Short mmCIF file of C-alpha atoms and ligand atoms in Angstrom, two decimals:
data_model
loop_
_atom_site.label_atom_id
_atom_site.label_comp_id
_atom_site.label_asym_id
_atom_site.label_seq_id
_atom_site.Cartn_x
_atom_site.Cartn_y
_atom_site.Cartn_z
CA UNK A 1 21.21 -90.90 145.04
CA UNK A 2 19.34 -87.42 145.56
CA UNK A 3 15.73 -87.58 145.99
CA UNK A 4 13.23 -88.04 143.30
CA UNK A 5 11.92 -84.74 141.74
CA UNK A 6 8.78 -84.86 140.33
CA UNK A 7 7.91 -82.49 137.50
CA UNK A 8 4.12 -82.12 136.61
CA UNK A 9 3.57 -80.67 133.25
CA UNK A 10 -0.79 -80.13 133.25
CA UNK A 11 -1.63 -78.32 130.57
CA UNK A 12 1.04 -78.63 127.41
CA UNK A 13 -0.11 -76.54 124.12
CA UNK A 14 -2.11 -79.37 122.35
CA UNK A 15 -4.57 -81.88 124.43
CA UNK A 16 -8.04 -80.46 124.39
CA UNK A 17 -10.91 -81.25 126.50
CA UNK A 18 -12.16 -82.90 123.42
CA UNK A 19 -9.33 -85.25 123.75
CA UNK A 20 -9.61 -85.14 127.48
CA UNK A 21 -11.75 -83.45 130.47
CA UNK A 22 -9.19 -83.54 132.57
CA UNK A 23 -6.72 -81.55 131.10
CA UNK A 24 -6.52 -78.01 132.72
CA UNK A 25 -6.92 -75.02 130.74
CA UNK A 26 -7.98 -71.95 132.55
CA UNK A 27 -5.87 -70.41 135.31
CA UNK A 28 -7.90 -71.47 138.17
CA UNK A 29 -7.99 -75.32 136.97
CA UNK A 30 -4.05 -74.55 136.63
CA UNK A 31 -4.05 -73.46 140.12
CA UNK A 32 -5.84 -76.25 141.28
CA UNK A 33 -4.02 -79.02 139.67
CA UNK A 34 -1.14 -77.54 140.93
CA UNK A 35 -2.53 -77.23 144.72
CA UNK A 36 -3.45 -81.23 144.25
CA UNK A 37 0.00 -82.72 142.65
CA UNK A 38 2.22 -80.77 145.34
CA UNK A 39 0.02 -82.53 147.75
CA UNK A 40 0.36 -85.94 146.00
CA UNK A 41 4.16 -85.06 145.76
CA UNK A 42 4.95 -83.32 142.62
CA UNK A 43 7.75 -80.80 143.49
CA UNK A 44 8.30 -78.30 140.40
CA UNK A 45 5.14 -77.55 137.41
CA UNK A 46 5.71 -77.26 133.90
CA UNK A 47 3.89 -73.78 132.52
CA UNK A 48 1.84 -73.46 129.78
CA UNK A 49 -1.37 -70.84 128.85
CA UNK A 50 -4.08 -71.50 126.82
CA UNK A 51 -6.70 -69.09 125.27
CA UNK A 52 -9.75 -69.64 127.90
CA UNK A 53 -12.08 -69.10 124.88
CA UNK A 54 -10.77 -71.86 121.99
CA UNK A 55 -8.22 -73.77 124.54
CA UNK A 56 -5.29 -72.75 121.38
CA UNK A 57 -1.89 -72.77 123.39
CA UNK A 58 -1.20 -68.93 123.93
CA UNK A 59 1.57 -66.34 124.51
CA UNK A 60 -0.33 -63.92 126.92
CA UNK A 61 1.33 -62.21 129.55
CA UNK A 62 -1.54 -62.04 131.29
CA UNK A 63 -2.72 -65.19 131.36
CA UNK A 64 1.22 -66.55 132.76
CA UNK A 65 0.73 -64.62 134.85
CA UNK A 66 -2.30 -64.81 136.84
CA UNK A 67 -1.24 -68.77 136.42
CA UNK A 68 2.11 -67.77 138.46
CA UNK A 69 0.63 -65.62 140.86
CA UNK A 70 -1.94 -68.37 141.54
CA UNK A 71 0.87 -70.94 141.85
CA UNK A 72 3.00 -69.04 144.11
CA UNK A 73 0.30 -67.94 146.85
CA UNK A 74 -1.65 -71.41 147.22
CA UNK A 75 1.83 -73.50 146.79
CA UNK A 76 5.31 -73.83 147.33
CA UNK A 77 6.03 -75.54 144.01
CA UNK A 78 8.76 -74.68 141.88
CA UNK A 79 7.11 -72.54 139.09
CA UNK A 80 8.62 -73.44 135.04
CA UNK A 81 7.10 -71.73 132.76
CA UNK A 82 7.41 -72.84 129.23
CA UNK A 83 9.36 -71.20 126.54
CA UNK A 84 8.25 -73.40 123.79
CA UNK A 85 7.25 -72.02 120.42
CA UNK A 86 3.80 -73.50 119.64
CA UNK A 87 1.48 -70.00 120.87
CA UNK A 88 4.38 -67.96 118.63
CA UNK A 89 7.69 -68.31 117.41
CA UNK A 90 8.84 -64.96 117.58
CA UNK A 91 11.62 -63.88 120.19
CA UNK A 92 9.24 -61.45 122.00
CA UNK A 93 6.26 -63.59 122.24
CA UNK A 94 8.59 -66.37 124.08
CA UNK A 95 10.89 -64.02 126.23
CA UNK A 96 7.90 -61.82 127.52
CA UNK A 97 6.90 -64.09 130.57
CA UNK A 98 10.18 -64.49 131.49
CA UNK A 99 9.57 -60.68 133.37
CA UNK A 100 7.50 -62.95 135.73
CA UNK A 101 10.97 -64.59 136.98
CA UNK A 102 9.68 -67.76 137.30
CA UNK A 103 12.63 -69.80 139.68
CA UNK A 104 13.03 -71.89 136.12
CA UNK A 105 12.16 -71.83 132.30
CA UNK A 106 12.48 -74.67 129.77
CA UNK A 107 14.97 -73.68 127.16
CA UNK A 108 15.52 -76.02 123.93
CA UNK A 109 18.73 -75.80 122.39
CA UNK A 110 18.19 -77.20 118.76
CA UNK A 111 15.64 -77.18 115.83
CA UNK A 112 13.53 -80.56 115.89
CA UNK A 113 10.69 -81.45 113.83
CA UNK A 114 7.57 -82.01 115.46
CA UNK A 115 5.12 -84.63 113.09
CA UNK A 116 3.03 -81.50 112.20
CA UNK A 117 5.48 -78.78 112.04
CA UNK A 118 9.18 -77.53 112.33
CA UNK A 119 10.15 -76.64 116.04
CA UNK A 120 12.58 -73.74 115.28
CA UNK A 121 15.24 -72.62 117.72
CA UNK A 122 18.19 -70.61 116.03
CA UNK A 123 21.47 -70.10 117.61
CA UNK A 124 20.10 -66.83 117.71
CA UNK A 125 16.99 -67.29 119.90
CA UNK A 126 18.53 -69.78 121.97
CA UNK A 127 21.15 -67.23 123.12
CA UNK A 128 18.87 -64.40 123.23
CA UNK A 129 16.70 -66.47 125.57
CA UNK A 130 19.32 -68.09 127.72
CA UNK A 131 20.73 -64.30 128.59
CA UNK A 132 17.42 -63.39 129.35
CA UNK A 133 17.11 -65.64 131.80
CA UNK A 134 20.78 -64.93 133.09
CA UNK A 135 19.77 -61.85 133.65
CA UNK A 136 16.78 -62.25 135.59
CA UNK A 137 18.32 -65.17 137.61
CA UNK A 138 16.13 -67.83 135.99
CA UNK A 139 17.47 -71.41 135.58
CA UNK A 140 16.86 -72.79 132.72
CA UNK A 141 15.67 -76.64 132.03
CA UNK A 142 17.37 -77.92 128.79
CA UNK A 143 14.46 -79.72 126.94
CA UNK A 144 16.81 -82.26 124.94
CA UNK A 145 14.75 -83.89 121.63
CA UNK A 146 17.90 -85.05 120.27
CA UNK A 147 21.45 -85.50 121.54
CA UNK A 148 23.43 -82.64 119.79
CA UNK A 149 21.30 -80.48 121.67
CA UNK A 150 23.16 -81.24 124.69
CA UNK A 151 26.52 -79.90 123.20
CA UNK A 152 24.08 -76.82 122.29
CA UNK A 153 23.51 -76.39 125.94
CA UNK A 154 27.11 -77.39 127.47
CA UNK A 155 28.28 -74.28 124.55
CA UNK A 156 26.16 -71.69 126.57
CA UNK A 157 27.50 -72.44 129.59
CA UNK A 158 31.55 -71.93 127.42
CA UNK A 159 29.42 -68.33 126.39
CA UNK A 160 28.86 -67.30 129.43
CA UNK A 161 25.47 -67.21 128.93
CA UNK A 162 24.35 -70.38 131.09
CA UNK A 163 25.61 -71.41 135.04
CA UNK A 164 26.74 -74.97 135.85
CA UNK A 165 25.74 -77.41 136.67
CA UNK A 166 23.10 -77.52 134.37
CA UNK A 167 19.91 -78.86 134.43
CA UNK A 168 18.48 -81.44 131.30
CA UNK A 169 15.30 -82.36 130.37
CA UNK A 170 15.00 -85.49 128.04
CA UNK A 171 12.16 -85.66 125.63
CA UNK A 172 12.02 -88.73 124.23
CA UNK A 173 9.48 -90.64 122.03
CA UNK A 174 8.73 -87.36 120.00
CA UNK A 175 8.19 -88.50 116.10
CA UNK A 176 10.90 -86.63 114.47
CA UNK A 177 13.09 -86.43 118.11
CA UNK A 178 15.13 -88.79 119.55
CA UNK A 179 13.26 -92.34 120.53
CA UNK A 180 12.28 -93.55 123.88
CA UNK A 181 14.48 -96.64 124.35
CA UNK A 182 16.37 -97.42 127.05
CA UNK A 183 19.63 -97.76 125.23
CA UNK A 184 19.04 -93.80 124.25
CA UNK A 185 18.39 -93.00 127.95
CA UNK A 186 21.69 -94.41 129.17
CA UNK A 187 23.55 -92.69 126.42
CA UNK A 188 21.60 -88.95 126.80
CA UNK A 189 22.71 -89.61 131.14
CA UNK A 190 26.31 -90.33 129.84
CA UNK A 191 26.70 -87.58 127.29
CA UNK A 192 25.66 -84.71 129.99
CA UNK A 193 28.46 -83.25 132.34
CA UNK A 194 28.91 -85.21 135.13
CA UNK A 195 27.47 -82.68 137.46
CA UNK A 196 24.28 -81.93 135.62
CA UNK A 197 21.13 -82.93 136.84
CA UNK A 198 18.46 -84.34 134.34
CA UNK A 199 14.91 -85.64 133.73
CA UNK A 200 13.07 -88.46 131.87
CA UNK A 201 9.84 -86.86 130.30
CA UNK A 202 8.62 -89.83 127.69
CA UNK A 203 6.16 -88.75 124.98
CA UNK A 204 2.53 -90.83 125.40
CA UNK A 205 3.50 -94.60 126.33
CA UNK A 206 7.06 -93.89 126.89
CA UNK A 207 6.11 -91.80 129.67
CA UNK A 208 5.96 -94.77 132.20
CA UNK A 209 9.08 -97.14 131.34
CA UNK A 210 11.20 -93.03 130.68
CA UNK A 211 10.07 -92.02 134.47
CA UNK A 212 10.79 -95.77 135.57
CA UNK A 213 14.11 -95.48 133.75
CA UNK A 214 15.29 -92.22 135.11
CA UNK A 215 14.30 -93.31 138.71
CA UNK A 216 16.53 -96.18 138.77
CA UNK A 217 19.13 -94.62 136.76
CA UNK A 218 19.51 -91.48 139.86
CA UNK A 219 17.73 -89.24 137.43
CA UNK A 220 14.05 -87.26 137.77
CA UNK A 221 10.44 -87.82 136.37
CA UNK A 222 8.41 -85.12 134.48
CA UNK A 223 5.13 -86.73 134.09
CA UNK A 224 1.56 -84.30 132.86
CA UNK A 225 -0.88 -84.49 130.12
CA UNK A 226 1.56 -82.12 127.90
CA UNK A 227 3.11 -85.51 127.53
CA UNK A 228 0.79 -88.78 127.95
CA UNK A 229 -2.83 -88.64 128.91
CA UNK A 230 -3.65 -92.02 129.22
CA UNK A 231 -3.05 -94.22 132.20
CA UNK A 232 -2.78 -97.41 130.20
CA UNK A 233 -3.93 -98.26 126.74
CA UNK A 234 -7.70 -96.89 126.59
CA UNK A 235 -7.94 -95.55 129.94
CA UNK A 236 -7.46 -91.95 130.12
CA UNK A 237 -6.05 -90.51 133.33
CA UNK A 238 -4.99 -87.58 135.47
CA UNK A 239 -2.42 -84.94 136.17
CA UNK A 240 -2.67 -86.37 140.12
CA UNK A 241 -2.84 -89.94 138.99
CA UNK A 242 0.15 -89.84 137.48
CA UNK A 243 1.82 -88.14 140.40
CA UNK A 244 0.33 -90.37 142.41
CA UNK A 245 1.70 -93.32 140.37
CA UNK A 246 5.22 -91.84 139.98
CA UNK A 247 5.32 -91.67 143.75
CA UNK A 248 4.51 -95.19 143.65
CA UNK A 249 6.73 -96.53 141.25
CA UNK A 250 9.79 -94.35 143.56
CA UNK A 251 8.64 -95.93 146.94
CA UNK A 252 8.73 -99.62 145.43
CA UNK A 253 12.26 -98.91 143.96
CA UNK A 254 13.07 -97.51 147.47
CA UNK A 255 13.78 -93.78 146.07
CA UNK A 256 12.33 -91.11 148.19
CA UNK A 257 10.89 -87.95 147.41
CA UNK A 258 11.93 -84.45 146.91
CA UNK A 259 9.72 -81.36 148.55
CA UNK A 260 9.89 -78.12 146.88
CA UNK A 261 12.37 -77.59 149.20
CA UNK A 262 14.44 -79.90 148.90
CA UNK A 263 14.29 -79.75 144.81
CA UNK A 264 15.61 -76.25 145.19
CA UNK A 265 18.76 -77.45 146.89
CA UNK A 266 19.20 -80.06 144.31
CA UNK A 267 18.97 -77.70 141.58
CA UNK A 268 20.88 -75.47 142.80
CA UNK A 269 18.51 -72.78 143.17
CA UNK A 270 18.57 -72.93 147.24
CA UNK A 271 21.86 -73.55 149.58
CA UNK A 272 22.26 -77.22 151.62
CA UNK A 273 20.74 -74.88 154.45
CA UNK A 274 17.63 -74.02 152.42
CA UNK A 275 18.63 -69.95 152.16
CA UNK A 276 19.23 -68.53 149.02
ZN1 ZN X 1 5.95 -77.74 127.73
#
C-alpha cells in the first residue's frame, strides 16, 4: 500500500470567522497554516481565496497568487488550487489562476446541487478547463459528488484531454451529492480505473469515518475546514488538529506517511528517483 497522502483543504469558500476563528482567510494566515500542517504531515493544500475585506470566497488573481507564492517559498507542499465555482461561474473567472501552474487543480466533472444552489459544470467547461490544464502541465484532482462523474473524468482521458492514471477526489456527505457511507466508498474505489489514485474528503461528520475509510481501504485523506470544522460534536477544531489526528489515525492502522516528496512520485507528478 503507498503511503498516506494527506490533503489539507484551510480555507474552502463558505466557513467564516463567525462560524469559526480558526479558519484562515487572508494570504498570510494561508501561508501559515500551510507552514504548520506540512510540519504536522500534511503533504499537498487545497486552494481557495477569499475577499480580505467581507471573507466572500473570491476569484482574484491576485490574491491566488500571493497565496501560491507564499506556499511555494516557506514550503514544499504540493500547491491545488481550487477550480470550484462558488467566487464565479464563468469560464474565465475559474481558468485565470490556472496561469499560476499550480503542480495540481481540482476539476469536477458533473453538475451537482449544492443545498443552496446549483453547482454547474457543462461538458463545455469541464473540457475547456481540463485542456487548460493539459496545456500548462497541471494535474488535475477529479472532485467526484456523484458516481457518473467518474465516467465524466475516465471520457477526458478517451479525449485526449486528461493523462492516466488519474487522480479522484471523493466528496461525499454533500446534501444533494452522493452520501458518506461506507458501502458508497467501496463502490466509488471499485468504479475508478484500476490505476487511479483517489481520496476520501467527507463533508462535516463524515470527514472522520471517510479519511478512516480511505486509509484502510489503500486510498488518501483530504481533511480542512472547507469540509468539517468541528473536532467532535460541539467542539470546534483546527486545520493542524486535524492533520495531526489524521496522522494519528494512519500510525495506529500501521500506514505511514507521504512527504511532499514522496506524494509527487505517487501522483505521478515526480519519477521513482524524485526528478521530474
Ligand atoms: Zn475546495
Amino acid at each position: 500500500m503507498d503511503k498516506l497522502m494527506i490533503t489539507v483543504a484551510p480555507t474552502g469558500s463558505l466557513p467564516t470567522k463567525k462560524a469559526t476563528p480558526h479558519v484562515p482567510i487572508t494570504p498570510d494566515e494561508i501561508v501559515r497554516t500551510a507552514v504548520a500542517c506540512e510540519g504536522l504531515g500534511a503533504s499537498i493544500i487545497h486552494i481557495h481565496a477569499r475577499n480580505p475585506d467581507d471573507e466572500t470566497a473570491s476569484s482574484d488573481y491576485a490574491l491566488f497568487a500571493e497565496i501560491c507564492q507564499g506556499i511555494e517559498a516557506e514550503t514544499n507542499l504540493i500547491t491545488q488550487i481550487s477550480t470550484g465555482g462558488r467566487a464565479g461561474m464563468h469560464y474565465d473567472q475559474r481558468s485565470e489562476r490556472l496561469r499560476l501552474k499550480p503542480e495540481m487543480a481540482s476539476l469536477t466533472t458533473g453538475s451537482v446541487n449544492f443545498p443552496d444552489s446549483v453547482y454547474t459544470n457543462s461538458p463545455q467547461l469541464i473540457d475547456a478547463l481540463a485542456a487548460d490544464m493539459l496545456a500548462l502541465d497541471i494535474k488535475p484532482e477529479m472532485e467526484i459528488f456523484d458516481a457518473s462523474m467518474i465516467s465524466n473524468a475516465v471520457a477526458l482521458v478517451e479525449k485526449g484531454l486528461a493523462i492516466a492514471p488519474l487522480h479522484f477526489d471523493f466528496v461525499m456527505g454533500l446534501r444533494g451529492a452522493i452520501p458518506a457511507t461506507f458501502d458508497n466508498l467501496v463502490y466509488l474505489k471499485n468504479t475508478i480505473p484500476a490505476d487511479a489514485t483517489w481520496t476520501a474528503a467527507g463533508i462535516g461528520k463524515a470527514q472522520l469515518p471517510m479519511i478512516a475509510g480511505a486509509i484502510l481501504m489503500g486510498g488518501h485523506a483530504r481533511v480542512g475546514l472547507e469540509d468539517n470544522i468541528y473536532f467532535k460534536r460541539g467542539q470546534l477544531t483546527t486545520n493542524e488538529q486535524l492533520v495531526e489526528r489524521t496522522v494519528q489515525l494512519a500510525q495506529t492502522f500501521g500506514r505511514e506517511i507521504a512527504s511532499p516528496d514522496e506524494a509527487r512520485i505517487i501522483l505521478g507528478l515526480a519519477k521513482p528517483d524524485g526528478s521530474i
